[in-house]
mmCIF file of C-alpha atoms in Angstrom:
data_model
loop_
_atom_site.group_PDB
_atom_site.id
_atom_site.type_symbol
_atom_site.label_atom_id
_atom_site.label_comp_id
_atom_site.label_asym_id
_atom_site.label_seq_id
_atom_site.Cartn_x
_atom_site.Cartn_y
_atom_site.Cartn_z
ATOM 1 C CA MET W 1 7.196 115.285 84.639
ATOM 2 C CA THR W 2 4.231 113.164 85.682
ATOM 3 C CA PHE W 3 3.885 109.362 85.355
ATOM 4 C CA SER W 4 1.124 108.237 82.698
ATOM 5 C CA MET W 5 -0.406 104.962 83.807
ATOM 6 C CA LYS W 6 -2.313 105.118 80.578
ATOM 7 C CA ARG W 7 0.909 105.349 78.244
ATOM 8 C CA ALA W 8 2.645 102.772 80.610
ATOM 9 C CA TYR W 9 -0.233 100.448 80.274
ATOM 10 C CA ALA W 10 -0.373 100.598 76.298
ATOM 11 C CA ILE W 11 3.369 99.726 76.236
ATOM 12 C CA PHE W 12 2.559 96.812 78.490
ATOM 13 C CA GLN W 13 -0.412 95.702 76.071
ATOM 14 C CA LYS W 14 2.155 95.705 73.193
ATOM 15 C CA ASP W 15 4.476 93.715 74.806
ATOM 16 C CA VAL W 16 1.743 91.136 75.409
ATOM 17 C CA LYS W 17 0.987 90.770 72.007
ATOM 18 C CA ASP W 18 4.668 90.782 70.805
ATOM 19 C CA LEU W 19 5.472 88.030 73.401
ATOM 20 C CA THR W 20 2.335 85.556 72.281
ATOM 21 C CA LYS W 21 3.977 85.827 68.838
ATOM 22 C CA ASN W 22 7.345 84.623 69.631
ATOM 23 C CA LEU W 23 7.451 80.862 70.632
ATOM 24 C CA PHE W 24 11.067 80.979 70.966
ATOM 25 C CA VAL W 25 10.985 83.240 73.651
ATOM 26 C CA ILE W 26 8.059 81.177 75.364
ATOM 27 C CA THR W 27 9.544 77.689 75.151
ATOM 28 C CA THR W 28 12.783 79.007 76.700
ATOM 29 C CA ALA W 29 10.627 80.395 79.466
ATOM 30 C CA LEU W 30 9.755 76.565 80.009
ATOM 31 C CA LEU W 31 13.072 75.863 81.216
ATOM 32 C CA PRO W 32 12.709 76.158 84.988
ATOM 33 C CA LEU W 33 9.229 74.510 84.741
ATOM 34 C CA ILE W 34 10.861 71.511 83.478
ATOM 35 C CA LEU W 35 13.606 71.621 85.926
ATOM 36 C CA ALA W 36 10.961 71.994 88.676
ATOM 37 C CA VAL W 37 9.117 68.815 87.640
ATOM 38 C CA PHE W 38 12.095 66.785 87.456
ATOM 39 C CA TYR W 39 13.277 68.047 90.988
ATOM 40 C CA GLY W 40 9.521 67.590 91.985
ATOM 41 C CA THR W 41 9.560 64.028 91.713
ATOM 42 C CA SER W 42 12.230 64.019 94.470
ATOM 43 C CA ASN W 43 11.321 62.952 97.825
ATOM 44 C CA LEU W 44 13.925 65.309 99.745
ATOM 45 C CA ILE W 45 14.779 68.443 97.910
ATOM 46 C CA SER W 46 17.487 70.808 99.426
ATOM 47 C CA ILE W 47 17.460 74.566 99.524
ATOM 48 C CA GLU W 48 20.266 74.699 96.831
ATOM 49 C CA ALA W 49 17.971 72.643 94.499
ATOM 50 C CA HIS W 50 14.770 74.943 95.083
ATOM 51 C CA TYR W 51 17.088 77.604 94.220
ATOM 52 C CA THR W 52 18.591 76.459 91.574
ATOM 53 C CA VAL W 53 15.064 76.399 90.077
ATOM 54 C CA ILE W 54 14.520 80.003 91.074
ATOM 55 C CA ASN W 55 17.611 81.421 90.112
ATOM 56 C CA LEU W 56 17.286 79.669 86.426
ATOM 57 C CA THR W 57 13.735 81.392 86.536
ATOM 58 C CA PHE W 58 15.506 84.792 86.783
ATOM 59 C CA ALA W 59 17.926 84.167 84.114
ATOM 60 C CA ALA W 60 15.611 82.414 81.534
ATOM 61 C CA VAL W 61 12.560 84.522 82.456
ATOM 62 C CA ALA W 62 13.517 87.754 84.112
ATOM 63 C CA VAL W 63 16.781 88.034 82.108
ATOM 64 C CA PHE W 64 15.979 86.567 78.748
ATOM 65 C CA ILE W 65 12.414 87.770 78.189
ATOM 66 C CA GLN W 66 13.207 91.160 79.012
ATOM 67 C CA SER W 67 16.357 91.704 76.706
ATOM 68 C CA ALA W 68 14.177 89.927 73.868
ATOM 69 C CA LEU W 69 11.468 92.443 74.322
ATOM 70 C CA ILE W 70 13.885 95.438 74.365
ATOM 71 C CA ALA W 71 16.091 94.028 71.506
ATOM 72 C CA GLU W 72 12.942 93.551 69.413
ATOM 73 C CA GLU W 73 12.219 96.854 69.662
ATOM 74 C CA LYS W 74 15.362 97.829 68.491
ATOM 75 C CA GLU W 75 15.436 95.498 65.618
ATOM 76 C CA LYS W 76 12.121 96.633 64.324
ATOM 77 C CA ASN W 77 13.372 100.298 64.705
ATOM 78 C CA THR W 78 10.355 101.200 67.369
ATOM 79 C CA LEU W 79 12.446 101.770 70.386
ATOM 80 C CA ARG W 80 13.554 104.969 68.731
ATOM 81 C CA GLY W 81 10.107 106.148 68.603
ATOM 82 C CA LEU W 82 9.379 105.269 71.976
ATOM 83 C CA MET W 83 12.066 107.520 72.954
ATOM 84 C CA LEU W 84 10.885 110.208 71.146
ATOM 85 C CA SER W 85 7.190 109.833 72.187
ATOM 86 C CA PRO W 86 5.710 111.860 75.018
ATOM 87 C CA ALA W 87 6.160 108.925 77.329
ATOM 88 C CA THR W 88 8.768 109.232 79.883
ATOM 89 C CA LEU W 89 11.734 106.978 80.826
ATOM 90 C CA LEU W 90 9.918 105.695 83.727
ATOM 91 C CA GLU W 91 6.649 105.130 81.847
ATOM 92 C CA ILE W 92 8.535 103.304 78.774
ATOM 93 C CA LEU W 93 10.912 100.975 81.222
ATOM 94 C CA GLY W 94 8.250 100.471 83.530
ATOM 95 C CA GLY W 95 5.449 99.576 80.630
ATOM 96 C CA LYS W 96 8.190 97.084 79.287
ATOM 97 C CA SER W 97 9.046 95.638 82.610
ATOM 98 C CA ALA W 98 5.718 95.036 83.850
ATOM 99 C CA LEU W 99 4.997 91.813 81.668
ATOM 100 C CA THR W 100 8.319 90.160 82.359
ATOM 101 C CA PHE W 101 8.038 91.187 86.197
ATOM 102 C CA LEU W 102 4.696 89.596 86.262
ATOM 103 C CA PHE W 103 5.989 86.443 84.366
ATOM 104 C CA THR W 104 8.679 85.858 86.384
ATOM 105 C CA ILE W 105 6.797 85.922 89.922
ATOM 106 C CA ALA W 106 4.217 83.623 88.429
ATOM 107 C CA THR W 107 6.981 81.261 87.083
ATOM 108 C CA ILE W 108 8.629 81.328 90.525
ATOM 109 C CA VAL W 109 5.194 80.544 92.223
ATOM 110 C CA VAL W 110 4.520 77.718 90.440
ATOM 111 C CA CYS W 111 7.863 76.230 90.482
ATOM 112 C CA SER W 112 7.721 76.407 94.284
ATOM 113 C CA PHE W 113 4.532 74.892 94.346
ATOM 114 C CA ILE W 114 5.636 72.224 91.878
ATOM 115 C CA THR W 115 8.978 71.516 94.107
ATOM 116 C CA GLY W 116 6.952 71.747 97.393
ATOM 117 C CA TYR W 117 9.131 74.721 98.619
ATOM 118 C CA GLU W 118 7.675 76.570 101.813
ATOM 119 C CA PRO W 119 9.965 79.119 103.327
ATOM 120 C CA SER W 120 9.803 79.175 106.966
ATOM 121 C CA ASN W 121 9.718 83.004 106.661
ATOM 122 C CA LEU W 122 7.538 83.935 103.832
ATOM 123 C CA VAL W 123 7.949 87.792 103.942
ATOM 124 C CA VAL W 124 11.864 88.062 104.059
ATOM 125 C CA VAL W 125 12.155 85.323 101.462
ATOM 126 C CA GLY W 126 9.639 87.196 99.504
ATOM 127 C CA ILE W 127 11.295 90.737 99.889
ATOM 128 C CA ALA W 128 14.722 89.140 98.686
ATOM 129 C CA ILE W 129 12.732 87.463 95.628
ATOM 130 C CA LEU W 130 11.341 90.912 94.624
ATOM 131 C CA LEU W 131 14.432 92.637 94.723
ATOM 132 C CA SER W 132 16.237 90.047 92.666
ATOM 133 C CA THR W 133 13.374 90.294 90.174
ATOM 134 C CA VAL W 134 14.158 94.043 89.720
ATOM 135 C CA PHE W 135 18.001 93.264 89.505
ATOM 136 C CA TYR W 136 17.634 90.482 87.013
ATOM 137 C CA ILE W 137 15.017 92.870 84.646
ATOM 138 C CA ALA W 138 17.284 95.485 84.873
ATOM 139 C CA LEU W 139 20.156 93.112 83.745
ATOM 140 C CA GLY W 140 17.718 91.953 81.041
ATOM 141 C CA THR W 141 16.894 95.507 80.039
ATOM 142 C CA PHE W 142 20.708 96.276 79.779
ATOM 143 C CA VAL W 143 21.462 93.267 77.631
ATOM 144 C CA GLY W 144 18.687 94.211 75.437
ATOM 145 C CA LEU W 145 19.785 97.729 74.999
ATOM 146 C CA LEU W 146 23.337 96.276 74.043
ATOM 147 C CA SER W 147 21.808 94.151 71.412
ATOM 148 C CA LYS W 148 20.905 94.720 67.973
ATOM 149 C CA SER W 149 18.579 91.913 67.551
ATOM 150 C CA VAL W 150 16.828 89.310 69.409
ATOM 151 C CA MET W 151 19.167 86.658 67.935
ATOM 152 C CA GLU W 152 22.115 88.697 69.227
ATOM 153 C CA ALA W 153 20.275 89.117 72.661
ATOM 154 C CA SER W 154 19.962 85.216 72.562
ATOM 155 C CA VAL W 155 23.603 84.824 72.462
ATOM 156 C CA ILE W 156 24.606 87.614 74.962
ATOM 157 C CA VAL W 157 22.179 86.167 77.470
ATOM 158 C CA LEU W 158 24.134 82.515 77.289
ATOM 159 C CA PRO W 159 26.905 83.456 80.000
ATOM 160 C CA VAL W 160 24.477 85.544 81.941
ATOM 161 C CA MET W 161 22.235 82.578 82.198
ATOM 162 C CA PHE W 162 25.212 80.243 83.213
ATOM 163 C CA ILE W 163 26.640 82.800 85.820
ATOM 164 C CA PHE W 164 23.308 83.634 87.569
ATOM 165 C CA GLY W 165 21.274 80.635 86.823
ATOM 166 C CA PHE W 166 23.448 78.141 88.708
ATOM 167 C CA GLY W 167 24.505 80.034 92.080
ATOM 168 C CA SER W 168 25.185 76.864 94.102
ATOM 169 C CA VAL W 169 27.757 75.507 91.315
ATOM 170 C CA LEU W 170 29.684 79.109 91.484
ATOM 171 C CA GLN W 171 29.595 78.785 95.282
ATOM 172 C CA SER W 172 31.679 75.381 95.211
ATOM 173 C CA PHE W 173 34.309 77.342 93.300
ATOM 174 C CA ALA W 174 34.568 80.069 95.431
ATOM 175 C CA ASP W 175 34.824 77.894 98.588
ATOM 176 C CA LYS W 176 37.895 75.877 96.647
ATOM 177 C CA TYR W 177 39.740 78.997 95.350
ATOM 178 C CA ALA W 178 40.358 82.156 97.105
ATOM 179 C CA MET W 179 40.652 84.389 93.933
ATOM 180 C CA LEU W 180 36.868 83.870 93.233
ATOM 181 C CA ALA W 181 36.047 84.663 97.049
ATOM 182 C CA PHE W 182 33.917 87.773 95.233
ATOM 183 C CA ILE W 183 31.435 85.081 93.810
ATOM 184 C CA GLU W 184 30.161 84.975 97.370
ATOM 185 C CA TYR W 185 28.397 88.602 96.898
ATOM 186 C CA MET W 186 26.743 87.759 93.837
ATOM 187 C CA PRO W 187 22.820 88.106 94.268
ATOM 188 C CA ASN W 188 22.191 84.617 93.087
ATOM 189 C CA VAL W 189 24.658 83.343 96.080
ATOM 190 C CA GLN W 190 23.412 85.899 98.502
ATOM 191 C CA LEU W 191 19.782 84.707 98.018
ATOM 192 C CA ILE W 192 20.819 81.182 98.360
ATOM 193 C CA GLU W 193 22.766 82.083 101.510
ATOM 194 C CA LEU W 194 19.610 83.964 102.859
ATOM 195 C CA ALA W 195 17.430 80.943 102.341
ATOM 196 C CA ASN W 196 19.595 78.770 104.543
ATOM 197 C CA LYS W 197 19.425 81.037 107.387
ATOM 198 C CA VAL W 198 15.943 81.694 107.010
ATOM 199 C CA GLU W 199 15.356 77.958 107.478
ATOM 200 C CA ASN W 200 18.315 77.619 110.133
ATOM 201 C CA GLY W 201 15.981 80.058 111.915
ATOM 202 C CA VAL W 202 18.587 83.144 112.340
ATOM 203 C CA GLY W 203 17.584 86.465 113.773
ATOM 204 C CA MET W 204 16.576 88.958 111.421
ATOM 205 C CA THR W 205 19.945 91.136 112.350
ATOM 206 C CA ASP W 206 21.620 88.024 110.521
ATOM 207 C CA LEU W 207 19.426 88.535 107.517
ATOM 208 C CA TRP W 208 20.234 92.350 106.744
ATOM 209 C CA LEU W 209 23.441 91.848 104.969
ATOM 210 C CA PRO W 210 22.101 89.597 102.023
ATOM 211 C CA LEU W 211 19.029 91.493 101.932
ATOM 212 C CA PHE W 212 21.302 94.721 101.434
ATOM 213 C CA VAL W 213 23.740 93.084 98.910
ATOM 214 C CA ILE W 214 20.784 91.890 96.639
ATOM 215 C CA ALA W 215 19.205 95.795 97.122
ATOM 216 C CA GLY W 216 22.655 97.143 96.358
ATOM 217 C CA TRP W 217 23.021 95.326 92.848
ATOM 218 C CA ALA W 218 19.361 96.136 91.836
ATOM 219 C CA VAL W 219 20.249 99.735 92.606
ATOM 220 C CA VAL W 220 23.356 99.676 90.700
ATOM 221 C CA SER W 221 21.877 97.856 87.890
ATOM 222 C CA GLY W 222 19.210 100.145 87.563
ATOM 223 C CA VAL W 223 21.652 103.278 87.480
ATOM 224 C CA CYS W 224 23.245 101.377 84.541
ATOM 225 C CA VAL W 225 20.259 100.801 82.610
ATOM 226 C CA VAL W 226 19.298 104.589 82.892
ATOM 227 C CA LEU W 227 22.600 105.746 81.637
ATOM 228 C CA MET W 228 22.697 103.181 78.818
ATOM 229 C CA TYR W 229 19.296 104.195 77.844
ATOM 230 C CA LYS W 230 20.100 107.729 77.960
ATOM 231 C CA LYS W 231 23.173 107.070 75.770
ATOM 232 C CA ARG W 232 21.098 105.172 73.140
ATOM 233 C CA ALA W 233 18.493 107.877 72.992
ATOM 234 C CA LEU W 234 21.429 110.033 72.133
ATOM 235 C CA ASP W 235 23.007 107.457 69.699
ATOM 236 C CA ASP W 236 20.362 106.362 67.840
#
């Protein structure tokens, strides 16, 4: 099977039209911008504060918008049509993820400009953010496939937004309770750890572990999405 950019772009265009009609989803995506403006008024902003905004962007934009787009397809019974169309799995998921990807990256760039975040190593931080974006979009796709409607997706995504949107809060719990040590390996926490290491000027060898962990989350989530997609294709 070959990848058709034309079919993927047609799916992308449809999502753009659907999103512009959904004010509820768009206004939710404004949350990280509001938080960025709030932090932007401070003279000194910590790395944790910068990444509270960035992680909230992942949760409120990448996860929520993606889950809403997928759930809306299911609610309108159009996802089944896409599954039965000549479009391949990669074309469908790629086309439906493109808008969310662009929206997420644009929001992060704008929020970072507002808060004044300028990482010491833009390449490493950029790679980590791109890998994180892939993970969160996959997570949003998974939530959307689980949901029957946009409203149901909105409910399911709330705990996801809390767990992945406030990494520094979770990290404080992990420091106090040994049983929560696994929190240290969550992608949002690893992203903060990597950012701190970058600002402290550590060598590249010390940055591979956080990048590897984030990449691992992205790969596992992608596999889960493919399995869930194929299951829904058989069930519907």
